[in-house]
JSON list of C-alpha atoms in Angstrom, two decimals:
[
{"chain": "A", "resi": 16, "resn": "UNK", "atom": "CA", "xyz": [-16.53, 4.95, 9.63]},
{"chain": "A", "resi": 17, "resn": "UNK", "atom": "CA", "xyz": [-14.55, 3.36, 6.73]},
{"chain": "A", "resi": 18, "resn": "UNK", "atom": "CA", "xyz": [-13.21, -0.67, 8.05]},
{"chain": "A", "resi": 19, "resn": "UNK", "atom": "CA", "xyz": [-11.43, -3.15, 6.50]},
{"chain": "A", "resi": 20, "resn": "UNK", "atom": "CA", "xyz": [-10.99, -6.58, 8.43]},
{"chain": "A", "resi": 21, "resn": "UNK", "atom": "CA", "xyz": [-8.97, -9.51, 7.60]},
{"chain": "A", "resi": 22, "resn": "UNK", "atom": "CA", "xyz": [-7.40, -12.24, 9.97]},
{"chain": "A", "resi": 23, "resn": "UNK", "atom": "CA", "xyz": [-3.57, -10.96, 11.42]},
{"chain": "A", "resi": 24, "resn": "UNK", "atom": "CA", "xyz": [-1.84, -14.11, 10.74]},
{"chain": "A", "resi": 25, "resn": "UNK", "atom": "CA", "xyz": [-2.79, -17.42, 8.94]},
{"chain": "A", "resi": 26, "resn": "UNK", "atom": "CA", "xyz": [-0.55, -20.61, 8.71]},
{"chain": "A", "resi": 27, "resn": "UNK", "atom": "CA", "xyz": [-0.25, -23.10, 5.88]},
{"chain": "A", "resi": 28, "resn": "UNK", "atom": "CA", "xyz": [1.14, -26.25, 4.66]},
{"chain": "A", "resi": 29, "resn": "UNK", "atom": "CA", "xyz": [3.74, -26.06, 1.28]},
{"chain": "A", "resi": 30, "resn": "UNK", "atom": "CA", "xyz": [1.59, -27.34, -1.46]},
{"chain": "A", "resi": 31, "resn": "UNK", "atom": "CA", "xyz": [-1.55, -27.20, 0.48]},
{"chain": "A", "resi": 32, "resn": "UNK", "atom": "CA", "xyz": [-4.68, -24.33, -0.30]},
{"chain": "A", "resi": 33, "resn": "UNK", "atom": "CA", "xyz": [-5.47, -21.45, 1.61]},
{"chain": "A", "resi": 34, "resn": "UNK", "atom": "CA", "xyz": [-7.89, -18.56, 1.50]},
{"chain": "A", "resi": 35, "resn": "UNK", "atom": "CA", "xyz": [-7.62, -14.94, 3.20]},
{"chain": "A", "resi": 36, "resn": "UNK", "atom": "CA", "xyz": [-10.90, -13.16, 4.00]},
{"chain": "A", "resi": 37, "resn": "UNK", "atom": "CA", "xyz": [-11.69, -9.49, 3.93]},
{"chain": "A", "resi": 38, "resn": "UNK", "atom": "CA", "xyz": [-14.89, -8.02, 4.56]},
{"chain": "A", "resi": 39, "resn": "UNK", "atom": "CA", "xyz": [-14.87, -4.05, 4.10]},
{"chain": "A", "resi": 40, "resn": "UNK", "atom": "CA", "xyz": [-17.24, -1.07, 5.50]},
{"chain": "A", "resi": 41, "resn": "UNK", "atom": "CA", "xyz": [-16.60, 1.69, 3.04]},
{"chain": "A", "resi": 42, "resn": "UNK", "atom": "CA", "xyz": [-18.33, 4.64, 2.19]},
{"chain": "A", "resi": 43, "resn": "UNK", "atom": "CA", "xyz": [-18.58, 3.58, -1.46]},
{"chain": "A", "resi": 44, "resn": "UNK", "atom": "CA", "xyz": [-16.77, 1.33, -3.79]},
{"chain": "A", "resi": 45, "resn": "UNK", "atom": "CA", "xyz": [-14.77, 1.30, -6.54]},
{"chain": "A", "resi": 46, "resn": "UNK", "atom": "CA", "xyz": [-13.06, -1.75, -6.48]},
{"chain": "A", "resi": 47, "resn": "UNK", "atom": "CA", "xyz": [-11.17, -3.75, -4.29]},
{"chain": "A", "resi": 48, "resn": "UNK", "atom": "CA", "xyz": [-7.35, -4.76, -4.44]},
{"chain": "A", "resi": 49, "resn": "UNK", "atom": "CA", "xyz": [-5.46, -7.58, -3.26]},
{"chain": "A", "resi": 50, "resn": "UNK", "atom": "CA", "xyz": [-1.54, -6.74, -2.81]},
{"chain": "A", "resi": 51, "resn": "UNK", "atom": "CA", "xyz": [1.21, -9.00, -1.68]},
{"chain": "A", "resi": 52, "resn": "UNK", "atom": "CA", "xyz": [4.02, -7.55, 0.46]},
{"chain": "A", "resi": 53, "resn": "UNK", "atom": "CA", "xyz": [6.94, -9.16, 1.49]},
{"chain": "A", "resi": 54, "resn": "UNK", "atom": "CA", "xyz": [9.03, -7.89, 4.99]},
{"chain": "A", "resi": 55, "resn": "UNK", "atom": "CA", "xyz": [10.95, -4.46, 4.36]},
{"chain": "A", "resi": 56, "resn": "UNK", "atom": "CA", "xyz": [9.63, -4.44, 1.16]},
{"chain": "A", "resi": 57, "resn": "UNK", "atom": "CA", "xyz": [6.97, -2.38, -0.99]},
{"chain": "A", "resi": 58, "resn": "UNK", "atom": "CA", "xyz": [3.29, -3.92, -2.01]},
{"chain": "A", "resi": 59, "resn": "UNK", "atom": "CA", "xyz": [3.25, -5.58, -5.27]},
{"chain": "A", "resi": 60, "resn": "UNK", "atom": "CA", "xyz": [-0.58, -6.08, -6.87]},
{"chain": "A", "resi": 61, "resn": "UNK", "atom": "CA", "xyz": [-1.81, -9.20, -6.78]},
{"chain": "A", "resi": 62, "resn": "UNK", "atom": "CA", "xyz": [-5.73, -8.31, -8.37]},
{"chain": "A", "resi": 63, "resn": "UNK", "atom": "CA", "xyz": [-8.62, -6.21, -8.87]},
{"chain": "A", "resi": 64, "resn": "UNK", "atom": "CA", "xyz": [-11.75, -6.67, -8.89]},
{"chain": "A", "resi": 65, "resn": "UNK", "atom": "CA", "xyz": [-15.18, -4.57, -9.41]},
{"chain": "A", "resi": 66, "resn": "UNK", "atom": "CA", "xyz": [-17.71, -6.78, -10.26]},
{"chain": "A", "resi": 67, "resn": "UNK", "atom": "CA", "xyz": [-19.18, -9.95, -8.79]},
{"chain": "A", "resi": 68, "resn": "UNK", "atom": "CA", "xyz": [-16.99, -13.09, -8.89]},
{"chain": "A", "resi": 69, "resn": "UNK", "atom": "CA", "xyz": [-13.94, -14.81, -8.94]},
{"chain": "A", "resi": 70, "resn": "UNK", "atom": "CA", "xyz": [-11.15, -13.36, -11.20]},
{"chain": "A", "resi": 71, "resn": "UNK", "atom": "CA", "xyz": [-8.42, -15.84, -11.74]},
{"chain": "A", "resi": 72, "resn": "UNK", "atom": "CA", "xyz": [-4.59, -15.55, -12.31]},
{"chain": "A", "resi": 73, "resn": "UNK", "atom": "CA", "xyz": [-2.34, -18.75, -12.37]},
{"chain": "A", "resi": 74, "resn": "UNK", "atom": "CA", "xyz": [-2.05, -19.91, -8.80]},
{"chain": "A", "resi": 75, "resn": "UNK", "atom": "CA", "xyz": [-4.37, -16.98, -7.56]},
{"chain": "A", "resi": 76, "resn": "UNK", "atom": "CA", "xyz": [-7.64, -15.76, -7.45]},
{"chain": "A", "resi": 77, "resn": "UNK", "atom": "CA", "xyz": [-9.77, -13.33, -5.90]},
{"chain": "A", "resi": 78, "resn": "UNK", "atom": "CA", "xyz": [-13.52, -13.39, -5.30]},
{"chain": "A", "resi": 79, "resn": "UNK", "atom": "CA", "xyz": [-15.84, -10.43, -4.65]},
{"chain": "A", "resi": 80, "resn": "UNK", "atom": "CA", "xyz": [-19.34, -10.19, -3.39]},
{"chain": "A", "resi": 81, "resn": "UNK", "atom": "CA", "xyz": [-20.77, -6.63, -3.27]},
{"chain": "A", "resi": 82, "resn": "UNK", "atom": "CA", "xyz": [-23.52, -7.21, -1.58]},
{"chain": "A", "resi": 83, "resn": "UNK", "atom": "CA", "xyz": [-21.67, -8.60, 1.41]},
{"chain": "A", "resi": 84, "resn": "UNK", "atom": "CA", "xyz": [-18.86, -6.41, 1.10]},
{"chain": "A", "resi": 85, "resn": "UNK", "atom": "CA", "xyz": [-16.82, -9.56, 1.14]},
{"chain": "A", "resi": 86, "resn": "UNK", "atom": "CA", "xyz": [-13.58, -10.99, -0.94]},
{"chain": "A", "resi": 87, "resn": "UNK", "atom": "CA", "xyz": [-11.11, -13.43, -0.49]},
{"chain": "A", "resi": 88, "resn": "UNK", "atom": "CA", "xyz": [-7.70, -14.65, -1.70]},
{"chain": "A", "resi": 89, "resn": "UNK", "atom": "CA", "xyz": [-7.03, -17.74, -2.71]},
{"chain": "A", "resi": 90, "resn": "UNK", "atom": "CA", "xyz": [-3.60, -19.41, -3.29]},
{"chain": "A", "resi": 91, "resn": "UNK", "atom": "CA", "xyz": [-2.74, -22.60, -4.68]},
{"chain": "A", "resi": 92, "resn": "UNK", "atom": "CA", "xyz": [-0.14, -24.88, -4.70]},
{"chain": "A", "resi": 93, "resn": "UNK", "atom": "CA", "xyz": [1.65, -22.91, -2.24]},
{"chain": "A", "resi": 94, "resn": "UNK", "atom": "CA", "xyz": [4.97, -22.17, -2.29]},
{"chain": "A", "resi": 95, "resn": "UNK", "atom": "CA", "xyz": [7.61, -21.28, 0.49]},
{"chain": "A", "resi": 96, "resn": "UNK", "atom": "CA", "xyz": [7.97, -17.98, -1.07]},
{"chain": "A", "resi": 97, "resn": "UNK", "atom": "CA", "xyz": [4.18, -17.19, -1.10]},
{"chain": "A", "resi": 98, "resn": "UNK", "atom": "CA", "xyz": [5.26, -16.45, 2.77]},
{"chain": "A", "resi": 99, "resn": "UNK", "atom": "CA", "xyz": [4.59, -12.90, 3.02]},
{"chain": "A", "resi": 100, "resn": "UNK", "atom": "CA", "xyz": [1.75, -10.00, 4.10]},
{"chain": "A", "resi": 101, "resn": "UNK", "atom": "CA", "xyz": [-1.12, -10.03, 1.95]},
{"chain": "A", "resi": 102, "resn": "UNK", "atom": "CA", "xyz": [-2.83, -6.43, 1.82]},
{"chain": "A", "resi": 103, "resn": "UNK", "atom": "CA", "xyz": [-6.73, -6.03, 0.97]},
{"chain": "A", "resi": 104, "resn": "UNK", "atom": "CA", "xyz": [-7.76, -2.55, -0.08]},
{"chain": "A", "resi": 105, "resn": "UNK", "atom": "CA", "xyz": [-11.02, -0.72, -1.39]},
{"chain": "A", "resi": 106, "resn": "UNK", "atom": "CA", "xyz": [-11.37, 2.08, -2.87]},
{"chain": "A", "resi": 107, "resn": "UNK", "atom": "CA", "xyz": [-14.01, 4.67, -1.99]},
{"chain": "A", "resi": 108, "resn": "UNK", "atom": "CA", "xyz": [-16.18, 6.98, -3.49]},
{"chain": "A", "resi": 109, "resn": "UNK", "atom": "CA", "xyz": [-13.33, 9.44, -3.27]},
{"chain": "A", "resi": 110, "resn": "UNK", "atom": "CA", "xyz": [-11.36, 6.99, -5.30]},
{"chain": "A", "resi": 111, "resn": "UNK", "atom": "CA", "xyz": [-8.75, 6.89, -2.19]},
{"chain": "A", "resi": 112, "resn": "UNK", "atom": "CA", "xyz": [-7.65, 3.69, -1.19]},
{"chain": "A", "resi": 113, "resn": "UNK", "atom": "CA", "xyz": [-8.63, 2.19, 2.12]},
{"chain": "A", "resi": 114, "resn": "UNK", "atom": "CA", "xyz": [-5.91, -0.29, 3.59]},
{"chain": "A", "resi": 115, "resn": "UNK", "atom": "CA", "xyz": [-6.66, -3.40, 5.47]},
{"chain": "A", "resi": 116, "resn": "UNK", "atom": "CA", "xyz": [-4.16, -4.41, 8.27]},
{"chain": "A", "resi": 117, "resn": "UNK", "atom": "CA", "xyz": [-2.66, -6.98, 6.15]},
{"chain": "A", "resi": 118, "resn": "UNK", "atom": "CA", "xyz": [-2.67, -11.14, 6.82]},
{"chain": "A", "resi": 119, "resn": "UNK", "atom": "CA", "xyz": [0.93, -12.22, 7.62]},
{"chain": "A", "resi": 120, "resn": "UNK", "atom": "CA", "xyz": [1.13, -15.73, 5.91]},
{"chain": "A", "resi": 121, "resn": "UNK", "atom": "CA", "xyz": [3.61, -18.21, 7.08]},
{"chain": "A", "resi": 122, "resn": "UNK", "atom": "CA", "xyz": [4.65, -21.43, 5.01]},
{"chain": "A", "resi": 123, "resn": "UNK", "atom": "CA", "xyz": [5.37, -24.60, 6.71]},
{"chain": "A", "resi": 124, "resn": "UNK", "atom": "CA", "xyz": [7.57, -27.44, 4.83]},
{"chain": "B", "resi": 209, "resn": "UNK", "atom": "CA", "xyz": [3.00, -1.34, -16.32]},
{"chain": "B", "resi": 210, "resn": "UNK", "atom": "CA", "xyz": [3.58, 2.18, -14.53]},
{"chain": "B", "resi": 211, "resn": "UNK", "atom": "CA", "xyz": [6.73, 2.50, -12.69]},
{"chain": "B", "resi": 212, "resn": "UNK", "atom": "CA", "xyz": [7.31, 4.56, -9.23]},
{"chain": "B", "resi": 213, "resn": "UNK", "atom": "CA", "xyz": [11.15, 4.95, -8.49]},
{"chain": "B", "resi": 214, "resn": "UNK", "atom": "CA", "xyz": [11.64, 5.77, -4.84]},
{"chain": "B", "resi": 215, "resn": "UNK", "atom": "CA", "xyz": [14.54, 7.12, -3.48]},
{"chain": "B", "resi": 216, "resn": "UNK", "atom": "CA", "xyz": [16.55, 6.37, -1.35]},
{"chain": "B", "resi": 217, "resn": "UNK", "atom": "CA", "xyz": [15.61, 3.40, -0.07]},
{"chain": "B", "resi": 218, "resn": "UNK", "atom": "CA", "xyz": [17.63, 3.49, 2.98]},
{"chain": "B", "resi": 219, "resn": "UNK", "atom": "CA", "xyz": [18.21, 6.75, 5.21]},
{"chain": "B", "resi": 220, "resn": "UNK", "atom": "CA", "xyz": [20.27, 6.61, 8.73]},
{"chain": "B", "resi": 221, "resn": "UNK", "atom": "CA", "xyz": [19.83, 10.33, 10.09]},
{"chain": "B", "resi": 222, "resn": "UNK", "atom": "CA", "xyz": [21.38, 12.14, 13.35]},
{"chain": "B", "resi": 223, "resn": "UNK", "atom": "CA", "xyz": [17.75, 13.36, 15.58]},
{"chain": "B", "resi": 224, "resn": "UNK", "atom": "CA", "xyz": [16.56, 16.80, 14.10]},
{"chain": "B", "resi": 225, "resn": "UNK", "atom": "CA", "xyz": [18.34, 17.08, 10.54]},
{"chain": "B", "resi": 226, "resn": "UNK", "atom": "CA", "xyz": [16.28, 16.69, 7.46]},
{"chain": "B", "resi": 227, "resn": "UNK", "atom": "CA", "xyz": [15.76, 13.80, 5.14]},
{"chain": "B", "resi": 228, "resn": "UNK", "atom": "CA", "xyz": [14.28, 14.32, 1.61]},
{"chain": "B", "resi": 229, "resn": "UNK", "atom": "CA", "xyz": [12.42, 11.52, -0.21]},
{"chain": "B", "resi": 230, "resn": "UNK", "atom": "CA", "xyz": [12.11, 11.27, -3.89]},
{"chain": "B", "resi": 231, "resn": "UNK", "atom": "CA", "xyz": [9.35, 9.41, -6.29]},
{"chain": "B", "resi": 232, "resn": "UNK", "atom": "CA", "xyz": [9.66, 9.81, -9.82]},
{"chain": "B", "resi": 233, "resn": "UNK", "atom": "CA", "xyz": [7.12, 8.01, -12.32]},
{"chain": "B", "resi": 234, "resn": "UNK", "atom": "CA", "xyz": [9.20, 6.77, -15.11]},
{"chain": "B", "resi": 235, "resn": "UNK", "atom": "CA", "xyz": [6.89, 6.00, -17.74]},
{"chain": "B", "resi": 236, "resn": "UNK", "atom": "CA", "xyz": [3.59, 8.00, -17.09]},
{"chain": "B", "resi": 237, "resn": "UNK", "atom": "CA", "xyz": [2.68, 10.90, -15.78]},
{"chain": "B", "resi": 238, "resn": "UNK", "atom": "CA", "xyz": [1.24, 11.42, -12.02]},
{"chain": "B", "resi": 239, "resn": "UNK", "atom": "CA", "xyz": [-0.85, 13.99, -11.42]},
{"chain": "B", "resi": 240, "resn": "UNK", "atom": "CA", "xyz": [-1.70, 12.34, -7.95]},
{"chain": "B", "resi": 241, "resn": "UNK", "atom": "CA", "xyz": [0.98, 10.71, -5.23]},
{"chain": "B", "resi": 242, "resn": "UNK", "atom": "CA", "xyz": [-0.02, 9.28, -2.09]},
{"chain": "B", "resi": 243, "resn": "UNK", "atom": "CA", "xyz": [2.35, 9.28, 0.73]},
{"chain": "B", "resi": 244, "resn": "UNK", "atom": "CA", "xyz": [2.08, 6.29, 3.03]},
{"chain": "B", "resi": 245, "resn": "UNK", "atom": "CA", "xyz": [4.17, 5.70, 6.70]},
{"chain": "B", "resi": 246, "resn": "UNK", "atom": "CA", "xyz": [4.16, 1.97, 7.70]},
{"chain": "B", "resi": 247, "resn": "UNK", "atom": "CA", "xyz": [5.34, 1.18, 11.29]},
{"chain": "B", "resi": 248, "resn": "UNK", "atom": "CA", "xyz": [6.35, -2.63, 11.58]},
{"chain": "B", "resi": 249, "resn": "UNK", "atom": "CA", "xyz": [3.29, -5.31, 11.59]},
{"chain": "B", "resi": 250, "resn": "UNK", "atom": "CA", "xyz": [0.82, -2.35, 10.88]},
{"chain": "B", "resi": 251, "resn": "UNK", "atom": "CA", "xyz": [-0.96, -1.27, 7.52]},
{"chain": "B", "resi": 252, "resn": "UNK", "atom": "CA", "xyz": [0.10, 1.63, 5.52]},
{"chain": "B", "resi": 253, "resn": "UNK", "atom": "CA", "xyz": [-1.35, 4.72, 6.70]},
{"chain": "B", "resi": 254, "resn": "UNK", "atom": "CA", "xyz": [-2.18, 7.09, 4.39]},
{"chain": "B", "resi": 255, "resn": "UNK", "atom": "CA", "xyz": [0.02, 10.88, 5.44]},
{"chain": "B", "resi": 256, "resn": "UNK", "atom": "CA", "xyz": [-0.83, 12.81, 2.72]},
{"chain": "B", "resi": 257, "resn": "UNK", "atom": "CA", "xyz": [-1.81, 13.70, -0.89]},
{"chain": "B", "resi": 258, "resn": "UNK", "atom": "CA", "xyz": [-0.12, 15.88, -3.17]},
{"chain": "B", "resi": 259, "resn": "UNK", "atom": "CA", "xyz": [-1.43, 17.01, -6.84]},
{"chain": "B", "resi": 260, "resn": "UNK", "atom": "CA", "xyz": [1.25, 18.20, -9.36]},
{"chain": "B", "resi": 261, "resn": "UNK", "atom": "CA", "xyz": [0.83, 22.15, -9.24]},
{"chain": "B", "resi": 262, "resn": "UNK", "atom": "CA", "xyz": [-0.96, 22.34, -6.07]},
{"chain": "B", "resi": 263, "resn": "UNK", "atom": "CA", "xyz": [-0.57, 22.31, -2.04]},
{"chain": "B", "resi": 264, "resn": "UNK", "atom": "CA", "xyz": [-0.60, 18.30, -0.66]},
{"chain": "B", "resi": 265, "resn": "UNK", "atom": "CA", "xyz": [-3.90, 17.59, 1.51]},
{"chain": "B", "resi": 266, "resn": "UNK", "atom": "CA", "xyz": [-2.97, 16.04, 4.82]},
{"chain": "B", "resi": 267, "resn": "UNK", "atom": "CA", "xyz": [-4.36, 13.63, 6.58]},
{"chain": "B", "resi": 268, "resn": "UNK", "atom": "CA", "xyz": [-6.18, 14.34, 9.91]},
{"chain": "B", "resi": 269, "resn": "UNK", "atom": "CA", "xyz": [-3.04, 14.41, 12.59]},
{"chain": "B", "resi": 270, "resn": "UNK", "atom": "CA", "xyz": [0.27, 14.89, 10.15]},
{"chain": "B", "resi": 271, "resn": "UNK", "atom": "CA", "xyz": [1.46, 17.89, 10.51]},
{"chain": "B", "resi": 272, "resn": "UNK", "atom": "CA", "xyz": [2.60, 19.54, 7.48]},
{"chain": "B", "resi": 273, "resn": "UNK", "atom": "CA", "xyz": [5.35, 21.72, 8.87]},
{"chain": "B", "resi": 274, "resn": "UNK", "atom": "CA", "xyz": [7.12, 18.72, 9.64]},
{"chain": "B", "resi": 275, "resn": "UNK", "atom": "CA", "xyz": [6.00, 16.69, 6.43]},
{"chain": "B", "resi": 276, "resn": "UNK", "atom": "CA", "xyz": [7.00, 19.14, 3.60]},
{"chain": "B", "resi": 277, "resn": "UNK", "atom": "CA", "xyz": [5.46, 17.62, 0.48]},
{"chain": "B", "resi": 278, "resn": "UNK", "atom": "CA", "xyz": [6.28, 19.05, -2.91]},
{"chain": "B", "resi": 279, "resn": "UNK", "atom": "CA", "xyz": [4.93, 18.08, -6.37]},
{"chain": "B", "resi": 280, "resn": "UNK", "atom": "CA", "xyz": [6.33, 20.48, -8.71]},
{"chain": "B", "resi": 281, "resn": "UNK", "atom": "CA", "xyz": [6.42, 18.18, -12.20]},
{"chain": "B", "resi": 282, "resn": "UNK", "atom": "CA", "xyz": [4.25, 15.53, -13.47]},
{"chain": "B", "resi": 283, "resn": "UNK", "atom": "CA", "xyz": [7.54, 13.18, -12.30]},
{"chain": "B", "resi": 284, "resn": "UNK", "atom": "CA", "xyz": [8.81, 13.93, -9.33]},
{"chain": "B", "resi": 285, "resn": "UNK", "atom": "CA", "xyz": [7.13, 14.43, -5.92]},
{"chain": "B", "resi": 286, "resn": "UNK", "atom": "CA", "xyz": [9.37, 14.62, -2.68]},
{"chain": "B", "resi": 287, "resn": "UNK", "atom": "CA", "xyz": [8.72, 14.27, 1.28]},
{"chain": "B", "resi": 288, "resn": "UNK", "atom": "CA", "xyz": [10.99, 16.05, 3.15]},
{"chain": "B", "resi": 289, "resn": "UNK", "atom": "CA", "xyz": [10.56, 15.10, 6.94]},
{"chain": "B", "resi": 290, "resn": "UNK", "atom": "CA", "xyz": [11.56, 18.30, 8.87]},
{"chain": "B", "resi": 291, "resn": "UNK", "atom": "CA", "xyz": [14.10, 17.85, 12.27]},
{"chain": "B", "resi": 292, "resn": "UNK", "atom": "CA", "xyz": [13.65, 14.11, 12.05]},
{"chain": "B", "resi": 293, "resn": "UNK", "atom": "CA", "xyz": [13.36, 12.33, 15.83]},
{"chain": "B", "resi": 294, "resn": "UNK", "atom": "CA", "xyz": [13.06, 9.35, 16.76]},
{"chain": "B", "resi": 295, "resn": "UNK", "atom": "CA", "xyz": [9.46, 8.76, 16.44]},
{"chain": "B", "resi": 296, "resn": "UNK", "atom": "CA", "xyz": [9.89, 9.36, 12.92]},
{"chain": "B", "resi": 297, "resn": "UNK", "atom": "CA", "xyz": [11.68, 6.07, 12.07]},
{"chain": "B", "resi": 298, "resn": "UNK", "atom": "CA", "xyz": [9.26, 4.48, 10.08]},
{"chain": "B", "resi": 299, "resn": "UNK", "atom": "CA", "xyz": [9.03, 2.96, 5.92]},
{"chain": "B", "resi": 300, "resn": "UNK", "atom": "CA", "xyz": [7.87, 5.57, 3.99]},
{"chain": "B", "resi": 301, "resn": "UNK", "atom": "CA", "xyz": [6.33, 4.57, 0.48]},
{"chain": "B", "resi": 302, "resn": "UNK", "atom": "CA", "xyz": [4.84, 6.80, -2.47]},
{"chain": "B", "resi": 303, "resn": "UNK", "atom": "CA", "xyz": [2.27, 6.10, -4.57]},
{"chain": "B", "resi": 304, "resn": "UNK", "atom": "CA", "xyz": [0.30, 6.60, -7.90]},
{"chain": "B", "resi": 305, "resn": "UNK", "atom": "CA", "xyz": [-2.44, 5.18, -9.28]},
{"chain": "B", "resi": 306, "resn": "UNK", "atom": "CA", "xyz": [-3.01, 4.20, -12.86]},
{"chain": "B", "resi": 307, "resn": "UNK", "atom": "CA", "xyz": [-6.47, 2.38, -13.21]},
{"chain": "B", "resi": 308, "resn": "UNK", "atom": "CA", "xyz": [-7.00, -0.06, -12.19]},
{"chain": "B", "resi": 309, "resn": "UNK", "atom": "CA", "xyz": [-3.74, -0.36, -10.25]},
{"chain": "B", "resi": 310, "resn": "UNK", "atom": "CA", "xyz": [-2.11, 1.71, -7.67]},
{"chain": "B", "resi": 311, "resn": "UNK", "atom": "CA", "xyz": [1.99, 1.53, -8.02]},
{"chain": "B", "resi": 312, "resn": "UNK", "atom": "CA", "xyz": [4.41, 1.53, -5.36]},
{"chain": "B", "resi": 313, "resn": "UNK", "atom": "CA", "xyz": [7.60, 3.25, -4.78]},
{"chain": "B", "resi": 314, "resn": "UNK", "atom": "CA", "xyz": [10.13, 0.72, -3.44]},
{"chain": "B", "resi": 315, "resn": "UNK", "atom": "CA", "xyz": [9.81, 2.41, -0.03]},
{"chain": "B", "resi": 316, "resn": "UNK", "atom": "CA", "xyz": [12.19, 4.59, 1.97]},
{"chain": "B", "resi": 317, "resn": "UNK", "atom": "CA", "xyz": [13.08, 2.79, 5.89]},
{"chain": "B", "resi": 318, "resn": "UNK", "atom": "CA", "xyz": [13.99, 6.09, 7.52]},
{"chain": "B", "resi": 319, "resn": "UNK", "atom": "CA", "xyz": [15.54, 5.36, 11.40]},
{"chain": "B", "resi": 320, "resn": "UNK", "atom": "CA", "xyz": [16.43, 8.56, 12.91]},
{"chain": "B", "resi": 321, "resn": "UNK", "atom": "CA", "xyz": [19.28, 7.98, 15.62]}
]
């Protein structure tokens, strides 16, 4: 079957670093997508990414490894309102997207 | 970017009336919208797909007698949930995709009373 799997909730320091894991089981790929979502809201995309690597934008990136079916998120210089759900999702040979679970982020002062 | 209107955003309904959802792409046009149902701390769940001109495909377990999906322009595709209970309160989103992004309604928190 199709899996996605990142952590459920993850707790950082404002101004500190953190990175959000995702490893994926999909019956093929055709990219995967990072997507921030705050409570009661819709997802809003963060990044894409299709090949090998790190793609960066501003005060986040997102890294890729095929081969390990394996990406992660990284935020800098966090702020409080980086607090939020932060969705992973591939999409499969059927070009449908396959949701992760989400990682709820919480921001400490 | 391509933009997905959703409406309405907010729906209070009386248990088995029916509430119609609306997604219109603004700039583009969709020949593909997912439907998604998110129930609190869980991911979006994919309900159906619908293709302009053509009957939705449903997802293993939605019933599409209750889920009435319609996607009669290259604009505008609408979920109508059908004698709305309980169970049914949920956030409903649309969504199109527009490579390499997929673009999100604003969502639709349905509670059925």
């Amino acid at each position: 079957g199709q899996n996605i799997d990142q952590p459920t909730e993850m707790t950082a320091t404002e101004g500190a670093i953190v990175q959000i894991n995702c490893t994926y089981q999909t019956s093929g790929f055709n990219g995967l997508f990072w997507y921030q979502q705050h409570a009661g809201e819709a997802p809003t995309f963060l990044s894409y990414n299709v090949l090998d690597g790190l793609e960066e934008k501003g005060r986040f990136s997102s890294f890729l490894s095929r081969s390990k079916g394996y990406s992660y998120l990284l935020l800098k210089e966090l702020q409080m309102k980086d607090s939020a759900s932060y969705l992973c999702a591939v999409m499969d040979s059927n070009y449908q997207l396959i949701w992760g679970a989400g990682t709820k982020l919480i921001i400490k002062p | 970017g391509a933009v997905v209107s959703q409406h309405p955003s907010r729906v209070i309904c009386k248990s088995g009336t029916s509430v119609k959802i609306e997604c219109r792409s603004l700039d583009f046009q969709a020949t593909t919208m997912f439907w998604y149902r998110q129930f609190p701390k869980q991911s979006l769940m994919l309900m159906a797909t619908s293709n302009e001109g053509s009957k939705a495909t449903y997802e293993q377990g939605v019933e599409k007698d209750k889920f009435l999906i319609n996607h009669a322009s290259l604009t505008l595709s609408t979920l109508t949930v059908t004698s709305a209970h309980p169970e049914d309160s949920s956030f409903y989103i649309c969504s199109t995709y527009s490579e390499p992004e997929a673009f999100f309604g604003q969502g639709t928190r349905l509670t059925v009373v």
